Amino acid sequence: ASGLELLRPEERNPLYTTTLGTGELIRHALDNNLEEILLTIGGSATVDGGTGIAAALGFRFYDKQGHEFVPTGGSLLKINRIDAENLHARFHTTHWLIASDVQNTLNGPEGAAHVYGPQKGADKDAVQQLAEGIEHLSEIIRNITGFSADQHPGTGAAGGAALFLMAYGNATLRPGFDILAELTDFQTTLDAASIVITGEGTFDVQTRYGKIVTSIARHTRKRGTPLIVVCGNVSGEPVTIRKSFGIVNIYSIRERASSDADSMTNAEKYLEQIGAEIAREYITNYNNT
């Protein structure tokens, strides 16, 4: 409900986007007496500190003049008071589990605004405004609840979407990979594999913040299983990236395509080419040995 891909490029502006829709979905689940909610966060168009989710669940936000409003990323600095007196009746009795692929904290140079704001449509000035707003919100919540977001890796995911669930609802945040690995019995599959192929949209500096590729690389390095990455694009020096993650090779669709549009429109064709190349260069060799 708050995903970046749901918006056209010209609509992407985290000063105005909100997690309110995600909060409405959660409220609907609570209304239907679900006892446990797994919220998977990532790929959002938002940097609102989860205020939209909070508003949908009964939190109320007031400015210095006492006017109530639903904050967005661009209006977080207006928050003067947070009222949690009228929360959904099942807010505190629900078991919250948050799945996130990144380890960024909420604030600072590697926080939600600075690292992820630009990809959500924020320019330099907007990033600074978002960063100041998130810090302001964090301080208010810290003063009320004692919850310090930056002591919890992952709170920067999806623009701080899980902040209120963790500060007020005692939500547990776990790496999304760990949850999926348990559900799919990943370790058993890995033990039987002679080579592993995984993928990502863009393989860049953000990959190292705990995304799926790095989680898989952690396991393949430990076991000594060769890891190949197939991605849409590579940003950075491939040799350095390969060495730091223990990857034997990285294949990029963009390297084969004539343009970004070509790489997205004809991704299937390029993936078939990459698959055939991997089969020739690696799988045949590993099977023979």
Coordinates of C-alpha atoms in Angstrom, one line a residue:
A1 CA 0.0 0.0 0.0
S2 CA 3.0 2.3 0.4
G3 CA 5.2 0.9 -2.3
L4 CA 7.5 2.9 -4.5
E5 CA 6.6 1.0 -7.6
L6 CA 2.9 2.0 -7.2
L7 CA 3.8 5.6 -8.1
R8 CA 4.8 7.1 -11.4
P9 CA 8.3 8.7 -11.3
E10 CA 6.9 12.2 -11.2
E11 CA 4.7 11.3 -8.2
R12 CA 7.6 10.1 -6.1
N13 CA 8.3 12.6 -3.3
P14 CA 8.8 11.4 0.3
L15 CA 7.9 14.9 1.6
Y16 CA 4.3 14.0 0.8
T17 CA 4.0 10.2 0.7
T18 CA 2.6 8.4 3.7
T19 CA 2.3 4.9 5.2
L20 CA -1.4 5.6 6.1
G21 CA -2.6 3.0 3.6
T22 CA -0.5 0.3 5.2
G23 CA -1.9 1.3 8.6
E24 CA -5.4 0.9 7.3
L25 CA -4.6 -2.6 6.2
I26 CA -3.2 -3.4 9.6
R27 CA -6.3 -1.9 11.3
H28 CA -8.5 -4.1 9.1
A29 CA -6.5 -7.1 10.3
L30 CA -6.9 -6.1 13.9
D31 CA -10.6 -5.6 13.4
N32 CA -10.8 -9.2 12.2
N33 CA -9.1 -10.5 15.4
L34 CA -5.8 -11.6 14.0
E35 CA -3.5 -12.4 16.9
E36 CA -0.1 -12.1 15.1
I37 CA 0.9 -9.7 12.3
L38 CA 4.0 -10.1 10.2
L39 CA 4.8 -6.8 8.6
T40 CA 7.3 -7.0 5.8
I41 CA 8.9 -3.6 5.2
G42 CA 11.0 -2.4 2.3
G43 CA 10.6 -0.8 -1.1
S44 CA 8.4 1.9 0.3
A45 CA 7.9 5.4 -1.2
T46 CA 7.9 6.9 2.3
V47 CA 10.1 8.5 4.9
D48 CA 7.4 9.4 7.4
G49 CA 8.7 7.6 10.4
G50 CA 5.6 5.3 10.4
T51 CA 3.3 8.2 11.4
G52 CA 0.8 7.2 8.7
I53 CA 0.6 3.6 10.2
A54 CA 0.4 5.2 13.7
A55 CA -2.5 7.5 12.7
A56 CA -4.5 4.6 11.3
L57 CA -4.1 2.7 14.6
G58 CA -5.3 5.6 16.8
F59 CA -2.3 7.8 17.5
R60 CA -3.0 11.5 17.3
F61 CA -0.5 14.2 16.3
Y62 CA -0.8 17.9 17.2
D63 CA 1.2 20.9 16.2
K64 CA 2.1 23.8 18.5
Q65 CA -1.3 25.5 18.0
G66 CA -3.0 22.3 19.1
H67 CA -4.3 21.4 15.6
E68 CA -4.5 17.7 14.8
F69 CA -2.9 16.5 11.6
V70 CA -1.6 13.3 9.9
P71 CA 2.2 13.9 9.4
T72 CA 4.1 13.1 6.2
G73 CA 7.9 13.2 5.8
G74 CA 7.8 16.9 5.1
S75 CA 5.7 17.8 8.1
L76 CA 7.4 15.8 10.9
L77 CA 9.0 18.9 12.3
K78 CA 5.5 20.3 13.0
I79 CA 4.8 17.5 15.6
N80 CA 4.6 19.0 19.0
R81 CA 2.6 16.4 20.9
I82 CA 1.7 12.7 20.3
D83 CA -1.5 11.3 22.0
A84 CA -1.7 7.5 22.4
E85 CA -4.8 7.5 24.5
N86 CA -7.2 6.1 21.8
L87 CA -5.2 3.3 20.3
H88 CA -6.9 0.3 18.6
A89 CA -8.2 -2.0 21.4
R90 CA -6.0 -4.8 20.2
F91 CA -2.8 -2.8 19.6
H92 CA -1.1 -3.9 22.8
T93 CA -2.3 -7.5 22.8
T94 CA -1.2 -8.3 19.2
H95 CA 2.1 -10.0 18.5
W96 CA 4.0 -7.9 16.1
L97 CA 6.8 -9.3 13.9
I98 CA 8.6 -7.0 11.6
A99 CA 10.6 -8.4 8.7
S100 CA 13.3 -6.1 7.1
D101 CA 16.2 -6.8 4.7
V102 CA 18.3 -3.8 5.8
Q103 CA 20.2 -3.0 9.0
N104 CA 20.2 0.8 8.7
T105 CA 19.3 2.7 11.8
L106 CA 16.7 5.5 11.6
N107 CA 19.0 8.5 11.9
G108 CA 22.4 9.7 10.8
P109 CA 24.4 9.6 7.6
E110 CA 23.4 5.9 7.0
G111 CA 19.9 6.4 8.1
A112 CA 16.5 6.4 6.4
A113 CA 16.6 9.9 4.9
H114 CA 20.2 10.0 3.6
V115 CA 20.5 6.5 2.2
Y116 CA 17.0 5.8 0.9
G117 CA 15.5 9.3 0.5
P118 CA 17.1 10.0 -2.9
Q119 CA 15.9 6.8 -4.5
K120 CA 12.3 7.7 -3.3
G121 CA 12.5 11.0 -5.1
A122 CA 14.1 13.4 -2.6
D123 CA 16.6 16.0 -3.7
K124 CA 19.4 17.3 -1.5
D125 CA 17.2 19.9 0.3
A126 CA 14.4 17.3 0.8
V127 CA 16.8 14.8 2.2
Q128 CA 18.0 17.3 4.8
Q129 CA 14.4 18.2 5.7
L130 CA 13.5 14.5 6.1
A131 CA 16.5 13.9 8.2
E132 CA 15.7 16.7 10.6
G133 CA 12.1 15.6 10.8
I134 CA 12.9 12.0 11.5
E135 CA 15.3 13.1 14.3
H136 CA 12.7 15.4 15.8
L137 CA 10.2 12.5 15.8
S138 CA 12.7 10.1 17.3
E139 CA 13.5 12.5 20.1
I140 CA 9.8 13.0 21.0
I141 CA 9.2 9.2 21.1
R142 CA 12.4 8.7 23.1
N143 CA 11.2 11.2 25.7
I144 CA 7.8 9.6 25.9
T145 CA 8.7 5.9 25.8
G146 CA 12.5 5.6 26.4
F147 CA 12.8 3.8 23.0
S148 CA 16.0 4.9 21.2
A149 CA 15.6 3.9 17.6
D150 CA 19.3 4.1 16.7
Q151 CA 20.1 1.4 19.2
H152 CA 18.1 -1.0 17.0
P153 CA 19.5 -1.9 13.5
G154 CA 16.8 -2.0 10.9
T155 CA 14.7 0.9 12.2
G156 CA 15.6 2.9 9.1
A157 CA 13.9 0.4 6.8
A158 CA 10.9 1.7 4.8
G159 CA 11.5 5.2 6.1
G160 CA 11.1 4.2 9.8
A161 CA 7.7 2.4 9.1
A162 CA 8.0 0.2 12.2
L163 CA 9.0 2.9 14.7
F164 CA 5.7 3.2 16.5
L165 CA 5.1 -0.6 16.5
M166 CA 8.5 -1.1 18.2
A167 CA 8.4 1.9 20.6
Y168 CA 4.8 1.4 21.8
G169 CA 3.9 -2.1 20.8
N170 CA 7.0 -4.1 21.7
A171 CA 7.3 -5.4 18.1
T172 CA 10.2 -7.7 17.3
L173 CA 12.3 -6.8 14.2
R174 CA 14.1 -9.7 12.5
P175 CA 16.0 -9.9 9.2
G176 CA 13.5 -10.9 6.4
F177 CA 16.0 -13.4 5.1
D178 CA 16.1 -15.3 8.5
I179 CA 12.3 -15.6 8.5
L180 CA 12.2 -16.8 4.9
A181 CA 15.1 -19.2 5.4
E182 CA 13.2 -20.9 8.2
L183 CA 10.0 -21.1 6.2
T184 CA 11.7 -22.6 3.1
D185 CA 14.3 -24.7 4.9
F186 CA 17.1 -22.8 3.2
Q187 CA 19.9 -24.5 5.0
T188 CA 18.9 -28.0 3.8
T189 CA 18.7 -26.7 0.2
L190 CA 22.1 -25.0 0.6
D191 CA 23.7 -28.2 2.0
A192 CA 22.7 -30.1 -1.2
A193 CA 23.9 -27.4 -3.6
S194 CA 27.2 -27.3 -5.5
I195 CA 26.5 -23.7 -6.7
V196 CA 24.1 -20.9 -5.7
I197 CA 22.6 -18.3 -8.0
T198 CA 20.8 -15.3 -6.5
G199 CA 19.7 -11.9 -7.7
E200 CA 18.9 -8.3 -6.9
G201 CA 17.5 -5.2 -8.8
T202 CA 20.6 -3.0 -8.4
F203 CA 23.8 -4.3 -6.8
D204 CA 25.3 -1.3 -5.2
V205 CA 26.5 0.2 -1.9
Q206 CA 23.0 -0.4 -0.3
T207 CA 23.5 -4.1 -0.8
R208 CA 25.9 -4.3 2.1
Y209 CA 23.2 -3.0 4.5
G210 CA 21.9 -6.5 5.0
K211 CA 19.9 -7.2 1.8
I212 CA 19.2 -10.7 0.7
V213 CA 22.4 -11.1 -1.4
T214 CA 24.6 -10.4 1.6
S215 CA 22.7 -12.8 3.8
I216 CA 23.0 -15.5 1.3
A217 CA 26.7 -14.7 0.8
R218 CA 27.2 -15.0 4.5
H219 CA 26.0 -18.6 4.4
T220 CA 27.8 -19.6 1.1
R221 CA 31.1 -18.2 2.3
K222 CA 30.8 -20.3 5.5
R223 CA 30.1 -23.5 3.6
G224 CA 32.5 -22.7 0.7
T225 CA 29.8 -22.8 -2.0
P226 CA 30.3 -20.7 -5.1
L227 CA 27.8 -17.8 -5.3
I228 CA 26.7 -16.1 -8.5
V229 CA 24.7 -12.9 -8.6
V230 CA 22.3 -11.9 -11.4
C231 CA 21.1 -8.3 -11.3
G232 CA 19.5 -5.5 -13.2
N233 CA 22.4 -3.2 -12.8
V234 CA 25.8 -2.9 -11.0
S235 CA 26.9 0.3 -9.4
G236 CA 30.5 0.4 -8.2
E237 CA 33.6 -1.5 -9.0
P238 CA 32.6 -5.2 -9.7
V239 CA 36.0 -6.7 -8.7
T240 CA 36.0 -5.0 -5.3
I241 CA 32.3 -5.9 -4.8
R242 CA 32.9 -9.5 -5.7
K243 CA 35.9 -9.8 -3.4
S244 CA 34.1 -8.3 -0.4
F245 CA 31.2 -10.6 -0.7
G246 CA 33.0 -13.7 -1.8
I247 CA 31.1 -13.8 -5.1
V248 CA 32.6 -15.7 -8.1
N249 CA 30.8 -13.6 -10.7
I250 CA 28.1 -10.9 -11.2
Y251 CA 26.0 -10.7 -14.3
S252 CA 24.1 -7.5 -15.1
I253 CA 21.2 -7.1 -17.5
R254 CA 22.1 -3.5 -18.1
E255 CA 25.5 -4.4 -19.5
R256 CA 23.8 -6.2 -22.3
A257 CA 21.0 -3.8 -23.0
S258 CA 21.1 -0.6 -25.1
S259 CA 19.3 1.5 -22.5
D260 CA 17.5 1.3 -19.1
A261 CA 14.2 1.0 -21.0
D262 CA 15.5 -1.8 -23.1
S263 CA 16.8 -3.7 -20.0
M264 CA 13.4 -3.5 -18.3
T265 CA 11.3 -4.2 -21.4
N266 CA 13.4 -7.1 -22.6
A267 CA 14.6 -8.4 -19.2
E268 CA 13.3 -12.0 -20.0
K269 CA 15.5 -12.2 -23.2
Y270 CA 18.6 -11.0 -21.4
L271 CA 18.0 -13.3 -18.4
E272 CA 17.8 -16.2 -20.8
Q273 CA 21.2 -15.2 -22.3
I274 CA 22.7 -14.9 -18.8
G275 CA 21.3 -18.3 -17.8
A276 CA 22.8 -20.0 -20.8
E277 CA 26.2 -18.3 -20.1
I278 CA 26.1 -19.4 -16.5
A279 CA 25.3 -23.0 -17.6
R280 CA 28.2 -23.0 -20.0
E281 CA 30.8 -21.4 -17.8
Y282 CA 29.9 -22.8 -14.4
I283 CA 27.3 -25.5 -14.0
T284 CA 28.8 -27.8 -16.6
N285 CA 32.2 -27.4 -15.0
Y286 CA 31.0 -28.0 -11.5
N287 CA 29.0 -31.0 -12.6
N288 CA 32.1 -32.5 -14.3
T289 CA 34.2 -32.0 -11.2

